[in-house]
Structure formats: structure tokens, C-alpha cells
């Protein structure tokens, strides 16, 4: 598996198969734009195909938020998700706050990566889910 934080590789990778379970997922061009406009990303890829990604948005001074982490279903359970989080953590460990929201069953996954359980609040505009 190859890992990179260089978003220019996105132009030559197959980006299909992500946003599993999303009723109204972003198109590949919106997906690519989202990754390119992020503060930091880490990508896992193999044979010209994107296998996993994590992105981070930030003010670059104090705070960062990790909105999305996903590994293609057929590649899950091989440590790729963990590796993506470890790698992006290295790129943002100069910041004070690194936050994310996740389902209860993923808390142990993030605890193993040094993060702490917290409470949060969110808003979702489902009619904007595809980012168009
Ligand atoms: C969450 C996700 C990115 C993990 O990627 P992955 O490559 O499968 O993770 P890893 O192989 O590094 O797994 C590491 C550990 O997390 C555990 N884990 C992974 N997904 C889990 C889940 N949904 N619930 C509980 N545990 C999970 C694995 O069992 C593994 O534990 P182990 O090391 O004790 O065996 C992947 O399951 C995924 O893409 N899920 C759908 C999208 C999603 O939920 N993203 C997270 C948004 S906050």
C-alpha cells in the first residue's frame, strides 16, 4: 500500500467506491475538490486506485477537525484506517485541538490512536450532502 499527503496524485487515481451508505454522495469531482481544499489529507492507494483517505480542516493555528475517514470495504481490517490517522496526526501535532465526531462503536479505534472520548453536537443539512 502507498501512502501520501500529496493531493496531486488524485488526478490519476480511480476514486470510485467511497461514501458507502450515503444516500446523496458527492460526485468524484466534488470529492476531489474537497480533498484538495482540505488543510491536510492522507491517501492510501494501490494500482492507480484510491483505497482510503482521511482529511483535516484547520485554522492552522490552534484547532483542527477531522471530518472524514474511509477505507474501501474490501480493504478494511488491514490496519489502513489506523495508519491514515497516525500519519495525519503527525502533520497536525503542532496544533492544540484536534477534534472529530464518530459513532460509539468507533471510540475504541480512536482511543488506541491516543484520542479521548468526548461529547459533541452537530448539524446536518441533508439536502447539501453531495456538496453541489
Ligand atoms: C473506520 C474505518 C476507516 C477503519 O478502517 P480500517 O482500515 O478497517 O481500520 P483498521 O484495519 O486500521 O482497524 C483498526 C481497528 O479498528 C477496529 N474497527 C474498525 N472499524 C470498526 C468499527 N466500525 N467498529 C468497531 N471497531 C472497528 C478494527 O476491528 C481494528 O481493531 P483491532 O486492531 O483491535 O483488530 C473503516 O471501517 C471505514 O471506512 N468505515 C466506514 C466509514 C467510517 O465509519 N469512517 C469513520 C468516520 S468517524
PDB file of C-alpha atoms and ligand atoms in Angstrom:
ATOM      1  CA  UNK A   1       0.000   0.000   0.000  1.00  0.00           C
ATOM      2  CA  UNK A   2       1.237   3.509  -0.835  1.00  0.00           C
ATOM      3  CA  UNK A   3       0.562   6.444   1.483  1.00  0.00           C
ATOM      4  CA  UNK A   4       0.900  10.094   0.525  1.00  0.00           C
ATOM      5  CA  UNK A   5      -0.182  13.570   1.566  1.00  0.00           C
ATOM      6  CA  UNK A   6       0.318  14.802  -1.993  1.00  0.00           C
ATOM      7  CA  UNK A   7      -3.121  15.582  -3.392  1.00  0.00           C
ATOM      8  CA  UNK A   8      -1.807  15.845  -6.961  1.00  0.00           C
ATOM      9  CA  UNK A   9      -1.932  12.019  -7.203  1.00  0.00           C
ATOM     10  CA  UNK A  10      -5.737  12.300  -7.085  1.00  0.00           C
ATOM     11  CA  UNK A  11      -5.728  13.346 -10.737  1.00  0.00           C
ATOM     12  CA  UNK A  12      -4.506   9.905 -11.787  1.00  0.00           C
ATOM     13  CA  UNK A  13      -6.417   7.668  -9.345  1.00  0.00           C
ATOM     14  CA  UNK A  14      -9.750   5.867  -9.605  1.00  0.00           C
ATOM     15  CA  UNK A  15     -11.856   7.493  -6.877  1.00  0.00           C
ATOM     16  CA  UNK A  16     -14.909   5.223  -7.036  1.00  0.00           C
ATOM     17  CA  UNK A  17     -16.415   3.212  -4.194  1.00  0.00           C
ATOM     18  CA  UNK A  18     -16.398   5.715  -1.320  1.00  0.00           C
ATOM     19  CA  UNK A  19     -19.237   7.293   0.714  1.00  0.00           C
ATOM     20  CA  UNK A  20     -20.766   3.882   1.366  1.00  0.00           C
ATOM     21  CA  UNK A  21     -24.299   4.238   2.705  1.00  0.00           C
ATOM     22  CA  UNK A  22     -24.621   7.925   1.827  1.00  0.00           C
ATOM     23  CA  UNK A  23     -27.993   8.500   0.123  1.00  0.00           C
ATOM     24  CA  UNK A  24     -26.721  11.516  -1.821  1.00  0.00           C
ATOM     25  CA  UNK A  25     -22.920  11.182  -2.077  1.00  0.00           C
ATOM     26  CA  UNK A  26     -20.548  13.744  -3.585  1.00  0.00           C
ATOM     27  CA  UNK A  27     -19.540  13.203  -7.217  1.00  0.00           C
ATOM     28  CA  UNK A  28     -15.897  12.325  -7.866  1.00  0.00           C
ATOM     29  CA  UNK A  29     -15.176  15.928  -8.852  1.00  0.00           C
ATOM     30  CA  UNK A  30     -16.670  17.270  -5.612  1.00  0.00           C
ATOM     31  CA  UNK A  31     -14.784  14.545  -3.694  1.00  0.00           C
ATOM     32  CA  UNK A  32     -11.507  15.610  -5.304  1.00  0.00           C
ATOM     33  CA  UNK A  33     -12.207  19.310  -4.664  1.00  0.00           C
ATOM     34  CA  UNK A  34     -12.992  18.551  -1.008  1.00  0.00           C
ATOM     35  CA  UNK A  35      -9.672  16.730  -0.581  1.00  0.00           C
ATOM     36  CA  UNK A  36      -7.640  19.339  -2.456  1.00  0.00           C
ATOM     37  CA  UNK A  37      -9.137  22.185  -0.398  1.00  0.00           C
ATOM     38  CA  UNK A  38      -8.531  20.463   2.938  1.00  0.00           C
ATOM     39  CA  UNK A  39      -5.800  21.684   5.289  1.00  0.00           C
ATOM     40  CA  UNK A  40      -4.156  18.246   5.300  1.00  0.00           C
ATOM     41  CA  UNK A  41      -5.020  14.868   3.824  1.00  0.00           C
ATOM     42  CA  UNK A  42      -3.508  11.410   3.774  1.00  0.00           C
ATOM     43  CA  UNK A  43      -4.312   8.995   0.986  1.00  0.00           C
ATOM     44  CA  UNK A  44      -3.797   5.255   0.702  1.00  0.00           C
ATOM     45  CA  UNK A  45      -3.607   3.977  -2.873  1.00  0.00           C
ATOM     46  CA  UNK A  46      -2.603   0.946  -4.867  1.00  0.00           C
ATOM     47  CA  UNK A  47      -2.595   0.142  -8.594  1.00  0.00           C
ATOM     48  CA  UNK A  48      -3.976   3.562  -9.609  1.00  0.00           C
ATOM     49  CA  UNK A  49      -6.901   3.214  -7.202  1.00  0.00           C
ATOM     50  CA  UNK A  50      -7.673   5.258  -4.091  1.00  0.00           C
ATOM     51  CA  UNK A  51      -8.132   2.765  -1.233  1.00  0.00           C
ATOM     52  CA  UNK A  52      -8.591   5.085   1.746  1.00  0.00           C
ATOM     53  CA  UNK A  53      -8.416   8.691   2.796  1.00  0.00           C
ATOM     54  CA  UNK A  54      -8.559  10.979   5.795  1.00  0.00           C
ATOM     55  CA  UNK A  55      -8.880  14.753   5.670  1.00  0.00           C
ATOM     56  CA  UNK A  56      -8.435  17.590   8.130  1.00  0.00           C
ATOM     57  CA  UNK A  57      -9.653  21.162   8.108  1.00  0.00           C
ATOM     58  CA  UNK A  58      -7.991  23.748  10.313  1.00  0.00           C
ATOM     59  CA  UNK A  59      -7.221  27.391  11.107  1.00  0.00           C
ATOM     60  CA  UNK A  60      -3.563  26.321  11.097  1.00  0.00           C
ATOM     61  CA  UNK A  61      -3.012  27.933  14.495  1.00  0.00           C
ATOM     62  CA  UNK A  62      -4.959  26.230  17.288  1.00  0.00           C
ATOM     63  CA  UNK A  63      -7.673  23.913  16.069  1.00  0.00           C
ATOM     64  CA  UNK A  64      -8.275  21.153  13.606  1.00  0.00           C
ATOM     65  CA  UNK A  65     -11.222  18.966  12.746  1.00  0.00           C
ATOM     66  CA  UNK A  66     -11.146  15.582  11.061  1.00  0.00           C
ATOM     67  CA  UNK A  67     -14.411  15.335   9.129  1.00  0.00           C
ATOM     68  CA  UNK A  68     -13.918  12.157   7.107  1.00  0.00           C
ATOM     69  CA  UNK A  69     -12.014   8.891   7.242  1.00  0.00           C
ATOM     70  CA  UNK A  70     -12.932   5.995   4.995  1.00  0.00           C
ATOM     71  CA  UNK A  71     -11.338   2.804   3.717  1.00  0.00           C
ATOM     72  CA  UNK A  72     -12.962   0.850   0.880  1.00  0.00           C
ATOM     73  CA  UNK A  73     -14.986  -2.035   2.381  1.00  0.00           C
ATOM     74  CA  UNK A  74     -12.879  -4.782   0.769  1.00  0.00           C
ATOM     75  CA  UNK A  75      -9.689  -3.298   2.293  1.00  0.00           C
ATOM     76  CA  UNK A  76     -10.984  -2.739   5.831  1.00  0.00           C
ATOM     77  CA  UNK A  77      -9.497  -4.592   8.794  1.00  0.00           C
ATOM     78  CA  UNK A  78      -5.931  -4.481   7.447  1.00  0.00           C
ATOM     79  CA  UNK A  79      -4.685  -1.531   9.500  1.00  0.00           C
ATOM     80  CA  UNK A  80      -5.086   1.036   6.710  1.00  0.00           C
ATOM     81  CA  UNK A  81      -7.504   3.255   8.675  1.00  0.00           C
ATOM     82  CA  UNK A  82      -5.194   3.280  11.684  1.00  0.00           C
ATOM     83  CA  UNK A  83      -2.215   4.140   9.516  1.00  0.00           C
ATOM     84  CA  UNK A  84      -4.041   7.019   7.811  1.00  0.00           C
ATOM     85  CA  UNK A  85      -4.969   8.540  11.189  1.00  0.00           C
ATOM     86  CA  UNK A  86      -1.425   8.089  12.547  1.00  0.00           C
ATOM     87  CA  UNK A  87       0.035   9.780   9.502  1.00  0.00           C
ATOM     88  CA  UNK A  88      -2.298  12.777   9.511  1.00  0.00           C
ATOM     89  CA  UNK A  89      -1.773  13.163  13.271  1.00  0.00           C
ATOM     90  CA  UNK A  90       1.930  13.689  12.566  1.00  0.00           C
ATOM     91  CA  UNK A  91       1.066  16.545  10.210  1.00  0.00           C
ATOM     92  CA  UNK A  92      -1.153  18.319  12.754  1.00  0.00           C
ATOM     93  CA  UNK A  93       0.532  17.584  16.060  1.00  0.00           C
ATOM     94  CA  UNK A  94       1.674  21.225  16.324  1.00  0.00           C
ATOM     95  CA  UNK A  95      -1.963  22.212  16.979  1.00  0.00           C
ATOM     96  CA  UNK A  96      -3.723  22.457  20.331  1.00  0.00           C
ATOM     97  CA  UNK A  97      -7.103  20.896  19.471  1.00  0.00           C
ATOM     98  CA  UNK A  98      -7.828  18.001  17.131  1.00  0.00           C
ATOM     99  CA  UNK A  99     -11.484  17.022  17.209  1.00  0.00           C
ATOM    100  CA  UNK A 100     -13.713  14.562  15.420  1.00  0.00           C
ATOM    101  CA  UNK A 101     -17.147  13.065  15.820  1.00  0.00           C
ATOM    102  CA  UNK A 102     -17.810   9.358  15.447  1.00  0.00           C
ATOM    103  CA  UNK A 103     -20.272   6.622  16.328  1.00  0.00           C
ATOM    104  CA  UNK A 104     -19.981   4.938  19.728  1.00  0.00           C
ATOM    105  CA  UNK A 105     -18.553   1.701  18.270  1.00  0.00           C
ATOM    106  CA  UNK A 106     -15.550   3.541  16.846  1.00  0.00           C
ATOM    107  CA  UNK A 107     -14.462   5.130  20.147  1.00  0.00           C
ATOM    108  CA  UNK A 108     -12.026   2.252  20.931  1.00  0.00           C
ATOM    109  CA  UNK A 109     -10.476   2.673  17.445  1.00  0.00           C
ATOM    110  CA  UNK A 110      -9.703   6.334  18.190  1.00  0.00           C
ATOM    111  CA  UNK A 111      -8.691   5.662  21.809  1.00  0.00           C
ATOM    112  CA  UNK A 112      -5.993   3.305  20.503  1.00  0.00           C
ATOM    113  CA  UNK A 113      -4.757   6.259  18.472  1.00  0.00           C
ATOM    114  CA  UNK A 114      -4.387   8.410  21.586  1.00  0.00           C
ATOM    115  CA  UNK A 115      -7.677  10.271  21.394  1.00  0.00           C
ATOM    116  CA  UNK A 116     -10.211  10.740  24.207  1.00  0.00           C
ATOM    117  CA  UNK A 117     -13.947  10.176  24.348  1.00  0.00           C
ATOM    118  CA  UNK A 118     -15.861  13.478  24.346  1.00  0.00           C
ATOM    119  CA  UNK A 119     -19.340  14.828  23.850  1.00  0.00           C
ATOM    120  CA  UNK A 120     -20.314  16.873  20.845  1.00  0.00           C
ATOM    121  CA  UNK A 121     -23.136  18.440  18.894  1.00  0.00           C
ATOM    122  CA  UNK A 122     -23.801  18.595  15.194  1.00  0.00           C
ATOM    123  CA  UNK A 123     -25.980  19.989  12.475  1.00  0.00           C
ATOM    124  CA  UNK A 124     -26.584  18.326   9.105  1.00  0.00           C
ATOM    125  CA  UNK A 125     -28.223  19.857   6.023  1.00  0.00           C
ATOM    126  CA  UNK A 126     -29.050  16.626   4.223  1.00  0.00           C
ATOM    127  CA  UNK A 127     -30.122  18.438   1.059  1.00  0.00           C
ATOM    128  CA  UNK A 128     -26.485  19.626   0.778  1.00  0.00           C
ATOM    129  CA  UNK A 129     -24.922  16.182   1.303  1.00  0.00           C
ATOM    130  CA  UNK A 130     -23.467  15.955  -2.211  1.00  0.00           C
ATOM    131  CA  UNK A 131     -21.749  19.331  -1.862  1.00  0.00           C
ATOM    132  CA  UNK A 132     -23.198  20.644  -5.155  1.00  0.00           C
TER     133      UNK A 132
HETATM  134  C1  LIG B   1     -13.438   3.213  10.370  1.00  0.00           C
HETATM  135  C2  LIG B   1     -12.560   2.700   9.236  1.00  0.00           C
HETATM  136  C3  LIG B   1     -11.946   3.870   8.497  1.00  0.00           C
HETATM  137  C4  LIG B   1     -11.447   1.852   9.835  1.00  0.00           C
HETATM  138  O1  LIG B   1     -10.569   1.496   8.786  1.00  0.00           O
HETATM  139  P1  LIG B   1      -9.859   0.070   8.755  1.00  0.00           P
HETATM  140  O2  LIG B   1      -8.793   0.140   7.738  1.00  0.00           O
HETATM  141  O3  LIG B   1     -10.858  -1.002   8.626  1.00  0.00           O
HETATM  142  O4  LIG B   1      -9.265   0.077  10.237  1.00  0.00           O
HETATM  143  P2  LIG B   1      -8.083  -0.788  10.776  1.00  0.00           P
HETATM  144  O5  LIG B   1      -7.885  -2.011   9.946  1.00  0.00           O
HETATM  145  O6  LIG B   1      -6.925   0.119  10.951  1.00  0.00           O
HETATM  146  O7  LIG B   1      -8.731  -1.225  12.134  1.00  0.00           O
HETATM  147  C5  LIG B   1      -8.169  -0.940  13.313  1.00  0.00           C
HETATM  148  C6  LIG B   1      -9.047  -1.400  14.431  1.00  0.00           C
HETATM  149  O8  LIG B   1     -10.321  -0.737  14.479  1.00  0.00           O
HETATM  150  C7  LIG B   1     -11.382  -1.675  14.570  1.00  0.00           C
HETATM  151  N1  LIG B   1     -12.540  -1.167  13.821  1.00  0.00           N
HETATM  152  C8  LIG B   1     -12.532  -0.737  12.550  1.00  0.00           C
HETATM  153  N2  LIG B   1     -13.776  -0.339  12.206  1.00  0.00           N
HETATM  154  C9  LIG B   1     -14.560  -0.536  13.285  1.00  0.00           C
HETATM  155  C10 LIG B   1     -15.951  -0.332  13.555  1.00  0.00           C
HETATM  156  N3  LIG B   1     -16.778   0.172  12.625  1.00  0.00           N
HETATM  157  N4  LIG B   1     -16.402  -0.630  14.764  1.00  0.00           N
HETATM  158  C11 LIG B   1     -15.589  -1.138  15.714  1.00  0.00           C
HETATM  159  N5  LIG B   1     -14.275  -1.361  15.516  1.00  0.00           N
HETATM  160  C12 LIG B   1     -13.780  -1.063  14.320  1.00  0.00           C
HETATM  161  C13 LIG B   1     -10.840  -2.929  13.939  1.00  0.00           C
HETATM  162  O9  LIG B   1     -11.519  -4.048  14.460  1.00  0.00           O
HETATM  163  C14 LIG B   1      -9.372  -2.877  14.365  1.00  0.00           C
HETATM  164  O10 LIG B   1      -9.231  -3.344  15.677  1.00  0.00           O
HETATM  165  P3  LIG B   1      -8.015  -4.309  16.087  1.00  0.00           P
HETATM  166  O11 LIG B   1      -6.772  -3.582  15.711  1.00  0.00           O
HETATM  167  O12 LIG B   1      -8.204  -4.484  17.550  1.00  0.00           O
HETATM  168  O13 LIG B   1      -8.249  -5.536  15.293  1.00  0.00           O
HETATM  169  C15 LIG B   1     -13.360   1.818   8.229  1.00  0.00           C
HETATM  170  O14 LIG B   1     -14.008   0.793   8.950  1.00  0.00           O
HETATM  171  C16 LIG B   1     -14.371   2.581   7.425  1.00  0.00           C
HETATM  172  O15 LIG B   1     -14.039   3.146   6.370  1.00  0.00           O
HETATM  173  N6  LIG B   1     -15.627   2.625   7.884  1.00  0.00           N
HETATM  174  C17 LIG B   1     -16.684   3.350   7.188  1.00  0.00           C
HETATM  175  C18 LIG B   1     -16.546   4.839   7.325  1.00  0.00           C
HETATM  176  C19 LIG B   1     -16.429   5.274   8.758  1.00  0.00           C
HETATM  177  O16 LIG B   1     -17.141   4.822   9.657  1.00  0.00           O
HETATM  178  N7  LIG B   1     -15.499   6.194   8.991  1.00  0.00           N
HETATM  179  C20 LIG B   1     -15.211   6.751  10.300  1.00  0.00           C
HETATM  180  C21 LIG B   1     -15.867   8.074  10.426  1.00  0.00           C
HETATM  181  S1  LIG B   1     -15.607   8.763  12.048  1.00  0.00           S
END
